[in-house]
């Protein structure tokens, strides 16, 4: 599975996610306006569900961005190590994922 190829092929999904998130936020704003006019328990429940959905999607986006950052850093570390092995004849040493995560943080 080539993750880079998949992410490039399906990059249009990120645009869709952004559009859906903005639509959800607009819907919450509309519900807020309606709540000011006429308070309603059903609208309040629907608004709470939408807020949870927005929160979940924002967390997913953050997780995707963090995983992409880790993956890019890991690839760059591996590339540098291969380059050093090739140029100087150094003994190959590839860092574990946990060590790479600590380097990123």
mmCIF file with all atom_site columns, C-alpha atoms in Angstrom:
data_model
loop_
_atom_site.group_PDB
_atom_site.id
_atom_site.type_symbol
_atom_site.label_atom_id
_atom_site.label_alt_id
_atom_site.label_comp_id
_atom_site.label_asym_id
_atom_site.label_entity_id
_atom_site.label_seq_id
_atom_site.pdbx_PDB_ins_code
_atom_site.Cartn_x
_atom_site.Cartn_y
_atom_site.Cartn_z
_atom_site.occupancy
_atom_site.B_iso_or_equiv
_atom_site.pdbx_formal_charge
_atom_site.auth_seq_id
_atom_site.auth_comp_id
_atom_site.auth_asym_id
_atom_site.auth_atom_id
_atom_site.pdbx_PDB_model_num
ATOM 1   C CA . UNK A 1 1   ? 0.000   0.000  0.000  1.00 0.00 ? 1   UNK A CA 1
ATOM 2   C CA . UNK A 1 2   ? 1.524   3.280  -1.112 1.00 0.00 ? 2   UNK A CA 1
ATOM 3   C CA . UNK A 1 3   ? 0.278   5.877  1.333  1.00 0.00 ? 3   UNK A CA 1
ATOM 4   C CA . UNK A 1 4   ? 1.661   8.835  -0.614 1.00 0.00 ? 4   UNK A CA 1
ATOM 5   C CA . UNK A 1 5   ? -0.084  7.729  -3.797 1.00 0.00 ? 5   UNK A CA 1
ATOM 6   C CA . UNK A 1 6   ? -3.366  7.209  -1.940 1.00 0.00 ? 6   UNK A CA 1
ATOM 7   C CA . UNK A 1 7   ? -3.180  10.609 -0.262 1.00 0.00 ? 7   UNK A CA 1
ATOM 8   C CA . UNK A 1 8   ? -2.468  12.313 -3.589 1.00 0.00 ? 8   UNK A CA 1
ATOM 9   C CA . UNK A 1 9   ? -5.183  10.377 -5.405 1.00 0.00 ? 9   UNK A CA 1
ATOM 10  C CA . UNK A 1 10  ? -7.818  11.125 -2.805 1.00 0.00 ? 10  UNK A CA 1
ATOM 11  C CA . UNK A 1 11  ? -6.757  14.658 -1.882 1.00 0.00 ? 11  UNK A CA 1
ATOM 12  C CA . UNK A 1 12  ? -10.114 15.927 -3.145 1.00 0.00 ? 12  UNK A CA 1
ATOM 13  C CA . UNK A 1 13  ? -11.683 14.337 -0.064 1.00 0.00 ? 13  UNK A CA 1
ATOM 14  C CA . UNK A 1 14  ? -9.948  16.940 2.101  1.00 0.00 ? 14  UNK A CA 1
ATOM 15  C CA . UNK A 1 15  ? -11.789 19.657 0.183  1.00 0.00 ? 15  UNK A CA 1
ATOM 16  C CA . UNK A 1 16  ? -15.078 17.825 0.705  1.00 0.00 ? 16  UNK A CA 1
ATOM 17  C CA . UNK A 1 17  ? -14.375 17.508 4.421  1.00 0.00 ? 17  UNK A CA 1
ATOM 18  C CA . UNK A 1 18  ? -13.685 21.242 4.687  1.00 0.00 ? 18  UNK A CA 1
ATOM 19  C CA . UNK A 1 19  ? -16.900 22.059 2.826  1.00 0.00 ? 19  UNK A CA 1
ATOM 20  C CA . UNK A 1 20  ? -18.939 19.728 5.034  1.00 0.00 ? 20  UNK A CA 1
ATOM 21  C CA . UNK A 1 21  ? -17.410 21.235 8.152  1.00 0.00 ? 21  UNK A CA 1
ATOM 22  C CA . UNK A 1 22  ? -18.250 24.749 7.026  1.00 0.00 ? 22  UNK A CA 1
ATOM 23  C CA . UNK A 1 23  ? -21.823 23.639 6.217  1.00 0.00 ? 23  UNK A CA 1
ATOM 24  C CA . UNK A 1 24  ? -22.163 22.109 9.666  1.00 0.00 ? 24  UNK A CA 1
ATOM 25  C CA . UNK A 1 25  ? -20.966 25.345 11.265 1.00 0.00 ? 25  UNK A CA 1
ATOM 26  C CA . UNK A 1 26  ? -23.442 27.347 9.172  1.00 0.00 ? 26  UNK A CA 1
ATOM 27  C CA . UNK A 1 27  ? -26.231 25.019 10.253 1.00 0.00 ? 27  UNK A CA 1
ATOM 28  C CA . UNK A 1 28  ? -25.313 25.520 13.904 1.00 0.00 ? 28  UNK A CA 1
ATOM 29  C CA . UNK A 1 29  ? -25.411 29.298 13.359 1.00 0.00 ? 29  UNK A CA 1
ATOM 30  C CA . UNK A 1 30  ? -28.875 29.026 11.771 1.00 0.00 ? 30  UNK A CA 1
ATOM 31  C CA . UNK A 1 31  ? -30.095 26.961 14.696 1.00 0.00 ? 31  UNK A CA 1
ATOM 32  C CA . UNK A 1 32  ? -28.718 29.569 17.092 1.00 0.00 ? 32  UNK A CA 1
ATOM 33  C CA . UNK A 1 33  ? -30.720 32.249 15.302 1.00 0.00 ? 33  UNK A CA 1
ATOM 34  C CA . UNK A 1 34  ? -33.859 30.122 15.463 1.00 0.00 ? 34  UNK A CA 1
ATOM 35  C CA . UNK A 1 35  ? -33.265 29.444 19.155 1.00 0.00 ? 35  UNK A CA 1
ATOM 36  C CA . UNK A 1 36  ? -33.163 33.173 19.856 1.00 0.00 ? 36  UNK A CA 1
ATOM 37  C CA . UNK A 1 37  ? -36.577 33.579 18.244 1.00 0.00 ? 37  UNK A CA 1
ATOM 38  C CA . UNK A 1 38  ? -38.201 30.453 19.686 1.00 0.00 ? 38  UNK A CA 1
ATOM 39  C CA . UNK A 1 39  ? -36.410 28.240 22.212 1.00 0.00 ? 39  UNK A CA 1
ATOM 40  C CA . UNK A 1 40  ? -37.023 24.603 21.411 1.00 0.00 ? 40  UNK A CA 1
ATOM 41  C CA . UNK A 1 41  ? -35.702 21.408 23.014 1.00 0.00 ? 41  UNK A CA 1
ATOM 42  C CA . UNK A 1 42  ? -35.548 19.565 19.684 1.00 0.00 ? 42  UNK A CA 1
ATOM 43  C CA . UNK A 1 43  ? -33.425 22.307 18.174 1.00 0.00 ? 43  UNK A CA 1
ATOM 44  C CA . UNK A 1 44  ? -31.203 22.300 21.240 1.00 0.00 ? 44  UNK A CA 1
ATOM 45  C CA . UNK A 1 45  ? -30.674 18.537 20.919 1.00 0.00 ? 45  UNK A CA 1
ATOM 46  C CA . UNK A 1 46  ? -29.954 18.840 17.202 1.00 0.00 ? 46  UNK A CA 1
ATOM 47  C CA . UNK A 1 47  ? -27.495 21.661 17.863 1.00 0.00 ? 47  UNK A CA 1
ATOM 48  C CA . UNK A 1 48  ? -25.692 19.530 20.466 1.00 0.00 ? 48  UNK A CA 1
ATOM 49  C CA . UNK A 1 49  ? -25.403 16.653 17.985 1.00 0.00 ? 49  UNK A CA 1
ATOM 50  C CA . UNK A 1 50  ? -23.992 18.967 15.321 1.00 0.00 ? 50  UNK A CA 1
ATOM 51  C CA . UNK A 1 51  ? -21.469 20.428 17.767 1.00 0.00 ? 51  UNK A CA 1
ATOM 52  C CA . UNK A 1 52  ? -20.297 16.906 18.662 1.00 0.00 ? 52  UNK A CA 1
ATOM 53  C CA . UNK A 1 53  ? -19.974 16.063 14.975 1.00 0.00 ? 53  UNK A CA 1
ATOM 54  C CA . UNK A 1 54  ? -17.943 19.232 14.363 1.00 0.00 ? 54  UNK A CA 1
ATOM 55  C CA . UNK A 1 55  ? -15.705 18.428 17.322 1.00 0.00 ? 55  UNK A CA 1
ATOM 56  C CA . UNK A 1 56  ? -15.165 14.860 16.074 1.00 0.00 ? 56  UNK A CA 1
ATOM 57  C CA . UNK A 1 57  ? -14.273 15.994 12.561 1.00 0.00 ? 57  UNK A CA 1
ATOM 58  C CA . UNK A 1 58  ? -11.843 18.636 13.802 1.00 0.00 ? 58  UNK A CA 1
ATOM 59  C CA . UNK A 1 59  ? -10.116 15.972 15.914 1.00 0.00 ? 59  UNK A CA 1
ATOM 60  C CA . UNK A 1 60  ? -9.900  13.666 12.901 1.00 0.00 ? 60  UNK A CA 1
ATOM 61  C CA . UNK A 1 61  ? -8.329  16.424 10.822 1.00 0.00 ? 61  UNK A CA 1
ATOM 62  C CA . UNK A 1 62  ? -5.771  17.106 13.546 1.00 0.00 ? 62  UNK A CA 1
ATOM 63  C CA . UNK A 1 63  ? -4.971  13.401 13.775 1.00 0.00 ? 63  UNK A CA 1
ATOM 64  C CA . UNK A 1 64  ? -4.543  13.125 10.000 1.00 0.00 ? 64  UNK A CA 1
ATOM 65  C CA . UNK A 1 65  ? -2.223  16.130 9.938  1.00 0.00 ? 65  UNK A CA 1
ATOM 66  C CA . UNK A 1 66  ? -0.158  14.762 12.820 1.00 0.00 ? 66  UNK A CA 1
ATOM 67  C CA . UNK A 1 67  ? 0.159   11.335 11.192 1.00 0.00 ? 67  UNK A CA 1
ATOM 68  C CA . UNK A 1 68  ? 1.230   12.932 7.913  1.00 0.00 ? 68  UNK A CA 1
ATOM 69  C CA . UNK A 1 69  ? 3.855   14.968 9.762  1.00 0.00 ? 69  UNK A CA 1
ATOM 70  C CA . UNK A 1 70  ? 5.176   11.821 11.463 1.00 0.00 ? 70  UNK A CA 1
ATOM 71  C CA . UNK A 1 71  ? 5.237   9.913  8.193  1.00 0.00 ? 71  UNK A CA 1
ATOM 72  C CA . UNK A 1 72  ? 7.102   12.700 6.395  1.00 0.00 ? 72  UNK A CA 1
ATOM 73  C CA . UNK A 1 73  ? 9.661   13.009 9.187  1.00 0.00 ? 73  UNK A CA 1
ATOM 74  C CA . UNK A 1 74  ? 10.155  9.244  9.274  1.00 0.00 ? 74  UNK A CA 1
ATOM 75  C CA . UNK A 1 75  ? 10.754  9.155  5.525  1.00 0.00 ? 75  UNK A CA 1
ATOM 76  C CA . UNK A 1 76  ? 13.234  12.009 5.721  1.00 0.00 ? 76  UNK A CA 1
ATOM 77  C CA . UNK A 1 77  ? 15.162  10.294 8.541  1.00 0.00 ? 77  UNK A CA 1
ATOM 78  C CA . UNK A 1 78  ? 15.297  7.046  6.562  1.00 0.00 ? 78  UNK A CA 1
ATOM 79  C CA . UNK A 1 79  ? 16.422  8.897  3.436  1.00 0.00 ? 79  UNK A CA 1
ATOM 80  C CA . UNK A 1 80  ? 19.210  10.665 5.338  1.00 0.00 ? 80  UNK A CA 1
ATOM 81  C CA . UNK A 1 81  ? 20.352  7.383  6.875  1.00 0.00 ? 81  UNK A CA 1
ATOM 82  C CA . UNK A 1 82  ? 20.449  5.657  3.492  1.00 0.00 ? 82  UNK A CA 1
ATOM 83  C CA . UNK A 1 83  ? 22.405  8.578  2.083  1.00 0.00 ? 83  UNK A CA 1
ATOM 84  C CA . UNK A 1 84  ? 24.977  8.359  4.903  1.00 0.00 ? 84  UNK A CA 1
ATOM 85  C CA . UNK A 1 85  ? 25.318  4.604  4.387  1.00 0.00 ? 85  UNK A CA 1
ATOM 86  C CA . UNK A 1 86  ? 25.866  5.099  0.682  1.00 0.00 ? 86  UNK A CA 1
ATOM 87  C CA . UNK A 1 87  ? 28.339  7.974  0.966  1.00 0.00 ? 87  UNK A CA 1
ATOM 88  C CA . UNK A 1 88  ? 30.460  6.997  3.956  1.00 0.00 ? 88  UNK A CA 1
ATOM 89  C CA . UNK A 1 89  ? 29.896  3.258  4.284  1.00 0.00 ? 89  UNK A CA 1
ATOM 90  C CA . UNK A 1 90  ? 28.405  3.774  7.706  1.00 0.00 ? 90  UNK A CA 1
ATOM 91  C CA . UNK A 1 91  ? 26.650  0.848  9.382  1.00 0.00 ? 91  UNK A CA 1
ATOM 92  C CA . UNK A 1 92  ? 22.920  1.239  8.786  1.00 0.00 ? 92  UNK A CA 1
ATOM 93  C CA . UNK A 1 93  ? 20.839  2.197  11.795 1.00 0.00 ? 93  UNK A CA 1
ATOM 94  C CA . UNK A 1 94  ? 17.162  2.901  11.417 1.00 0.00 ? 94  UNK A CA 1
ATOM 95  C CA . UNK A 1 95  ? 15.355  4.501  14.318 1.00 0.00 ? 95  UNK A CA 1
ATOM 96  C CA . UNK A 1 96  ? 12.304  2.894  15.833 1.00 0.00 ? 96  UNK A CA 1
ATOM 97  C CA . UNK A 1 97  ? 8.960   4.628  15.414 1.00 0.00 ? 97  UNK A CA 1
ATOM 98  C CA . UNK A 1 98  ? 8.845   5.572  19.081 1.00 0.00 ? 98  UNK A CA 1
ATOM 99  C CA . UNK A 1 99  ? 12.202  7.312  18.804 1.00 0.00 ? 99  UNK A CA 1
ATOM 100 C CA . UNK A 1 100 ? 11.036  9.151  15.699 1.00 0.00 ? 100 UNK A CA 1
ATOM 101 C CA . UNK A 1 101 ? 7.890   10.312 17.489 1.00 0.00 ? 101 UNK A CA 1
ATOM 102 C CA . UNK A 1 102 ? 10.030  11.698 20.302 1.00 0.00 ? 102 UNK A CA 1
ATOM 103 C CA . UNK A 1 103 ? 12.192  13.545 17.750 1.00 0.00 ? 103 UNK A CA 1
ATOM 104 C CA . UNK A 1 104 ? 9.116   15.155 16.185 1.00 0.00 ? 104 UNK A CA 1
ATOM 105 C CA . UNK A 1 105 ? 7.775   16.330 19.521 1.00 0.00 ? 105 UNK A CA 1
#
